[in-house]
Coordinates of C-alpha atoms and ligand atoms in Angstrom, one line a residue:
M1 CA 5.1 124.5 53.5
P2 CA 1.6 124.3 52.0
N3 CA -0.7 127.2 52.8
A4 CA -2.9 126.0 55.6
P5 CA -6.3 127.7 55.9
A6 CA -6.5 130.1 58.7
Y7 CA -8.2 129.6 62.0
P8 CA -11.0 128.4 62.5
R9 CA -10.5 125.9 59.7
T10 CA -7.1 125.1 61.0
R11 CA -6.9 124.1 64.7
L12 CA -3.6 122.6 65.5
R13 CA -4.9 121.4 68.8
R14 CA -7.0 118.8 66.9
I15 CA -3.9 116.7 66.4
R16 CA -2.9 117.0 70.0
R17 CA -6.2 115.9 71.5
T18 CA -5.5 112.3 72.4
A19 CA -2.5 110.3 73.3
W20 CA -2.8 107.9 70.3
L21 CA -2.9 110.8 67.8
R22 CA 0.0 112.5 69.5
R23 CA 1.9 109.3 69.0
L24 CA 1.0 109.0 65.4
V25 CA 2.0 112.6 64.5
A26 CA 5.2 112.5 66.5
E27 CA 8.0 113.6 64.1
K28 CA 11.2 112.5 65.9
T29 CA 11.1 110.0 68.7
V30 CA 13.9 108.7 70.9
S31 CA 14.3 105.0 71.6
V32 CA 16.6 102.7 73.4
D33 CA 18.3 102.1 70.0
D34 CA 19.7 105.6 70.2
L35 CA 21.6 105.2 73.4
I36 CA 25.3 104.8 74.2
W37 CA 26.3 104.4 77.8
P38 CA 29.7 105.9 78.9
V39 CA 31.3 104.1 81.8
F40 CA 34.3 104.7 84.1
V41 CA 36.7 101.9 84.9
I42 CA 39.0 101.5 87.9
N43 CA 41.6 99.0 88.9
G44 CA 41.1 96.2 91.3
E45 CA 38.3 93.8 92.0
N46 CA 34.8 94.3 93.4
R47 CA 35.4 98.0 93.6
R48 CA 32.7 100.6 93.2
E49 CA 33.4 104.3 93.8
A50 CA 30.8 107.1 93.6
V51 CA 31.6 110.1 91.6
P52 CA 30.5 113.0 93.8
S53 CA 29.8 115.5 91.0
M54 CA 27.8 112.9 89.1
P55 CA 25.2 111.3 91.5
G56 CA 24.2 107.9 90.4
V57 CA 27.4 107.3 88.4
D58 CA 30.1 105.0 89.8
R59 CA 33.6 104.1 88.8
L60 CA 33.6 100.3 88.5
S61 CA 36.3 97.6 88.5
I62 CA 36.3 95.4 85.5
D63 CA 34.4 92.5 87.2
L64 CA 31.6 94.8 88.4
L65 CA 31.5 96.6 85.1
A66 CA 31.0 93.4 83.2
A67 CA 28.0 92.6 85.3
E68 CA 26.5 96.1 84.7
V69 CA 27.1 95.7 81.0
V70 CA 25.0 92.5 81.0
E71 CA 22.3 94.7 82.5
A72 CA 22.7 97.3 79.9
R73 CA 22.4 94.7 77.2
D74 CA 19.3 93.3 78.8
L75 CA 17.8 96.8 78.8
G76 CA 18.5 96.9 75.0
I77 CA 21.3 99.5 75.0
P78 CA 23.3 98.9 71.8
A79 CA 26.8 100.1 73.0
I80 CA 29.0 101.4 75.8
A81 CA 31.9 103.9 75.8
L82 CA 34.8 103.1 78.1
F83 CA 36.8 105.7 80.1
P84 CA 39.7 104.8 82.4
Y85 CA 40.5 106.2 85.8
T86 CA 44.3 105.8 85.7
D87 CA 46.4 105.4 88.8
E88 CA 48.7 108.4 89.2
A89 CA 51.8 106.2 89.2
L90 CA 51.0 105.2 85.6
K91 CA 50.8 108.8 84.3
T92 CA 53.9 110.0 82.5
P93 CA 54.9 113.0 80.3
N94 CA 54.9 110.7 77.3
A95 CA 51.7 108.9 78.2
E96 CA 53.3 105.5 77.5
E97 CA 50.4 103.7 79.3
A98 CA 48.1 104.8 76.5
Y99 CA 49.5 102.2 74.2
N100 CA 50.3 99.4 76.7
P101 CA 48.4 96.4 75.1
D102 CA 47.6 95.3 78.7
N103 CA 46.4 98.6 80.0
M104 CA 43.1 98.8 81.9
V105 CA 41.0 99.8 78.9
C106 CA 42.3 96.9 76.9
R107 CA 41.7 94.5 79.8
A108 CA 38.2 95.9 80.1
V109 CA 37.4 95.5 76.4
R110 CA 38.5 91.8 76.5
A111 CA 36.5 91.1 79.6
I112 CA 33.4 92.8 78.3
K113 CA 33.7 91.2 74.8
A114 CA 34.0 87.8 76.6
A115 CA 31.0 88.4 78.9
V116 CA 28.7 90.3 76.5
P117 CA 29.8 89.8 72.9
E118 CA 26.7 91.4 71.4
I119 CA 27.1 94.9 72.9
G120 CA 29.2 97.4 71.0
V121 CA 32.3 98.7 72.6
I122 CA 33.6 102.2 71.9
C123 CA 37.0 103.3 73.1
D124 CA 38.1 106.9 73.6
V125 CA 41.4 107.9 72.0
A126 CA 43.2 110.8 73.8
L127 CA 46.1 111.0 76.1
D128 CA 44.5 112.9 79.1
P129 CA 44.0 109.8 81.3
F130 CA 47.7 108.8 80.9
N131 CA 49.5 112.1 80.6
S132 CA 50.9 113.7 83.8
D133 CA 49.9 117.1 82.4
G134 CA 46.2 116.1 82.0
H135 CA 46.2 117.2 78.3
D136 CA 44.8 115.2 75.4
G137 CA 48.2 115.6 73.6
L138 CA 51.9 115.7 74.6
V139 CA 53.1 118.9 76.2
R140 CA 56.5 120.4 75.6
D141 CA 57.4 123.8 77.0
G142 CA 53.8 124.6 77.6
Q143 CA 52.8 123.8 74.0
I144 CA 50.5 120.9 73.0
L145 CA 52.4 119.1 70.3
N146 CA 50.2 118.0 67.3
D147 CA 52.0 115.5 65.1
E148 CA 54.0 113.8 67.8
S149 CA 50.7 113.3 69.7
V150 CA 49.0 111.8 66.6
E151 CA 51.7 109.1 66.5
I152 CA 50.9 108.0 70.0
L153 CA 47.1 108.2 69.4
V154 CA 47.5 105.8 66.5
K155 CA 49.4 103.3 68.7
Q156 CA 46.6 103.7 71.3
A157 CA 43.9 103.1 68.7
V158 CA 45.7 100.0 67.5
V159 CA 46.1 98.3 70.9
Q160 CA 42.4 99.0 71.6
A161 CA 41.4 97.5 68.3
D162 CA 43.7 94.5 69.0
A163 CA 41.8 94.0 72.3
G164 CA 38.5 93.8 70.4
C165 CA 37.2 97.3 70.5
D166 CA 34.5 97.9 67.8
V167 CA 34.6 101.7 67.4
I168 CA 37.6 104.0 67.9
A169 CA 36.5 107.4 69.1
P170 CA 39.3 110.0 69.0
S171 CA 38.3 112.9 71.4
D172 CA 41.7 114.6 71.4
M173 CA 41.1 117.2 68.7
M174 CA 44.6 117.0 67.2
D175 CA 44.7 117.9 63.5
G176 CA 45.0 115.0 61.1
R177 CA 44.4 112.2 63.7
V178 CA 41.4 110.7 62.0
G179 CA 43.3 109.9 58.8
A180 CA 46.4 108.7 60.7
I181 CA 44.3 106.4 62.9
R182 CA 42.3 105.0 59.9
D183 CA 45.6 104.2 58.1
G184 CA 47.1 102.7 61.3
L185 CA 44.0 100.5 61.9
D186 CA 44.1 99.3 58.2
V187 CA 47.8 98.5 58.3
A188 CA 47.2 96.5 61.5
G189 CA 44.4 94.5 59.8
H190 CA 41.5 96.3 61.5
Q191 CA 39.6 97.4 58.3
D192 CA 36.3 96.7 60.0
V193 CA 36.9 98.7 63.1
A194 CA 35.0 102.0 62.7
V195 CA 36.1 105.5 63.6
L196 CA 33.7 107.8 65.4
S197 CA 35.3 111.2 65.4
Y198 CA 34.7 113.8 68.1
A199 CA 34.7 116.2 65.2
A200 CA 33.2 119.3 66.8
K201 CA 34.4 119.2 70.3
Y202 CA 34.3 122.5 72.2
A203 CA 36.5 123.8 75.0
S204 CA 33.7 123.5 77.6
G205 CA 33.1 124.0 81.3
F206 CA 30.5 121.2 81.1
Y207 CA 33.3 118.6 81.2
G208 CA 34.1 119.4 84.9
P209 CA 32.5 116.4 86.5
F210 CA 34.0 114.0 83.9
R211 CA 37.5 115.3 84.8
D212 CA 36.7 114.4 88.4
A213 CA 35.5 111.0 87.3
V214 CA 38.6 110.1 85.4
G215 CA 40.9 111.9 87.9
S216 CA 42.4 114.4 85.4
S217 CA 41.2 117.6 86.9
G218 CA 44.0 117.8 89.4
A219 CA 46.6 117.1 86.7
L220 CA 45.4 119.5 84.1
K221 CA 47.6 122.5 83.7
G222 CA 45.9 125.4 81.9
D223 CA 43.0 124.9 79.6
K224 CA 42.3 123.0 76.3
K225 CA 41.6 126.1 74.1
T226 CA 44.4 125.5 71.7
Y227 CA 42.9 122.3 70.4
Q228 CA 39.2 122.2 71.5
M229 CA 36.9 124.6 69.7
N230 CA 35.8 128.1 70.7
P231 CA 32.1 128.0 71.8
A232 CA 31.6 131.2 69.7
N233 CA 32.1 129.2 66.4
S234 CA 29.8 127.0 64.3
E235 CA 31.1 127.5 60.8
E236 CA 34.5 126.2 62.0
A237 CA 32.6 123.1 63.3
L238 CA 31.6 122.4 59.7
R239 CA 35.2 122.7 58.6
E240 CA 36.3 120.3 61.3
V241 CA 33.6 117.8 60.3
A242 CA 34.4 118.1 56.6
L243 CA 38.1 117.3 57.3
D244 CA 37.3 114.3 59.5
I245 CA 35.0 112.9 56.8
A246 CA 37.6 113.4 54.2
E247 CA 40.1 111.6 56.4
G248 CA 37.8 108.6 56.7
A249 CA 35.5 109.1 59.8
D250 CA 32.5 106.7 59.6
M251 CA 30.5 108.7 62.1
V252 CA 31.0 112.2 63.7
M253 CA 30.1 113.6 67.0
V254 CA 29.2 117.0 68.4
K255 CA 30.1 117.7 72.1
P256 CA 28.7 119.0 74.4
G257 CA 25.1 118.4 73.5
L258 CA 22.5 120.7 75.0
P259 CA 24.3 124.0 74.5
Y260 CA 25.2 123.0 70.9
L261 CA 22.0 121.7 69.4
D262 CA 22.4 124.2 66.6
V263 CA 25.7 122.6 65.7
V264 CA 24.1 119.1 65.7
R265 CA 21.4 120.4 63.3
L266 CA 24.0 122.1 61.0
V267 CA 26.3 119.1 60.8
K268 CA 23.4 116.6 60.1
Q269 CA 21.9 118.9 57.4
E270 CA 25.2 119.7 55.7
F271 CA 26.7 116.2 55.6
G272 CA 23.9 113.7 56.4
L273 CA 26.3 111.1 57.8
P274 CA 25.7 109.4 61.2
T275 CA 25.9 112.3 63.7
F276 CA 26.2 111.5 67.4
V277 CA 25.9 113.9 70.3
Y278 CA 27.5 113.7 73.7
N279 CA 25.2 114.6 76.5
V280 CA 28.2 115.4 78.7
S281 CA 28.9 115.1 82.4
G282 CA 28.0 118.7 83.3
E283 CA 24.6 118.3 81.5
Y284 CA 24.0 115.1 83.4
A285 CA 24.9 116.8 86.7
M286 CA 22.5 119.7 86.0
L287 CA 19.5 117.5 85.5
R288 CA 20.3 114.9 88.1
G289 CA 21.4 117.6 90.7
A290 CA 18.2 119.6 90.2
G291 CA 16.2 116.3 90.2
D292 CA 17.8 115.2 93.5
A293 CA 17.1 118.7 95.0
G294 CA 13.4 118.3 94.1
W295 CA 13.6 121.3 91.7
L296 CA 12.9 119.4 88.5
D297 CA 11.2 116.1 87.6
Y298 CA 14.4 114.2 86.5
D299 CA 12.6 111.6 84.5
K300 CA 10.6 114.2 82.5
V301 CA 13.5 116.5 81.7
L302 CA 15.7 113.5 80.8
I303 CA 13.4 112.2 78.1
E304 CA 12.7 115.8 76.9
T305 CA 16.5 116.4 76.6
L306 CA 17.0 113.2 74.6
Q307 CA 14.1 114.1 72.4
A308 CA 15.7 117.5 71.8
F309 CA 18.8 115.8 70.5
K310 CA 16.7 113.7 68.1
R311 CA 14.8 116.8 66.9
A312 CA 18.1 118.5 66.2
G313 CA 19.1 115.6 64.0
A314 CA 21.3 113.4 66.2
D315 CA 21.3 109.7 65.3
A316 CA 22.7 108.5 68.6
I317 CA 23.3 110.0 72.1
L318 CA 26.0 109.3 74.6
T319 CA 24.5 109.7 78.0
Y320 CA 25.3 108.8 81.6
A321 CA 21.6 108.4 82.0
A322 CA 21.4 105.6 79.4
K323 CA 20.1 103.0 81.8
D324 CA 17.5 105.4 83.4
A325 CA 16.4 106.4 79.9
A326 CA 16.2 102.8 78.7
R327 CA 14.0 101.9 81.6
L328 CA 11.7 104.9 81.0
L329 CA 11.5 104.4 77.3
T330 CA 10.7 100.7 77.5
A331 CA 8.1 101.2 80.3
A332 CA 6.3 103.9 78.4
Ligands
LIG1 C1 39.0 113.9 77.1 C2 37.5 113.7 77.2 C3 36.7 114.6 77.9 C4 35.4 114.1 77.8 C5 35.4 112.9 77.0 N1 36.8 112.7 76.6 C6 37.0 115.8 78.7 C7 37.9 116.8 78.2 O1 38.1 117.0 77.0 O2 38.5 117.4 79.0 C8 34.2 114.7 78.4 C9 33.0 113.9 78.6 C10 32.0 114.5 79.6 O3 32.2 115.6 80.1 O4 31.1 113.8 79.9 N2 39.6 113.3 76.1

């Protein structure tokens, strides 16, 4: 930092005096180009179900979803991330539905790619929507198995890529899954399908509304602390990210977002590769809930939150408020 002369020669308010100057000196700005919209898919036709803990968010059947994705594209949103609400009858201890080439996620990918080929489609890789135990990996005698789970995650990634998914996003936090998925995709001829690794994913209470949305909260036995990270740690986050990069991740993610801005900053500074942040369900619920109650100005705190992610160093942001934000950012 150069030595600025002291007040009264330096008056920082000078550069804040007018809107046009504030725009010119803005350091980090958020735009619609930074947004990824996570969506929840349900079976059936013409079905829309509200998620009570996420006001304004609906689970949609594939036909309605395709129409909403057209809207997202028209708003300029570059990509969506798909999450399935799986019927209980399809959940098994070995999560076979995860790699059924005709499962709901694969059908949704095909429908969306047919309807809106120019929007990016990101698929989550983890077993929790398909596993009767609600865990991201296979469970045996109360233990979450690592290597056995990775084998299934690879099969899941390959059927998603076969369906036309552009980006595979493993959110399971098993060790070694990024390298295994990269190899599996390459062997299947999917060299151009990218891997966005949920590299630093914390065992967080902020996922509660998401688990309601995908219907896994009832199934989940225990917690995810043996695979998701301890909120106390940030150096370990750098080790997680370093390993995922070494295994071939194209992009990495930090999750949740707001309580982990320091981790976003560290990861971006240390590695410099595309760093995404997940503004998770509980963060959305806080802002939206307080907004609905009249306690906060939702539009203002939403844009301020997204700006905070950019300031911390995030390149892109997964947010349930992507459409609201896109409208606000393009109206401004
Ligand atoms: C699970 C998964 C979770 C989220 C995305 N993928 C929840 C969890 O780990 O229990 C959370 C997203 C959110 O809260 O918005 N594979």
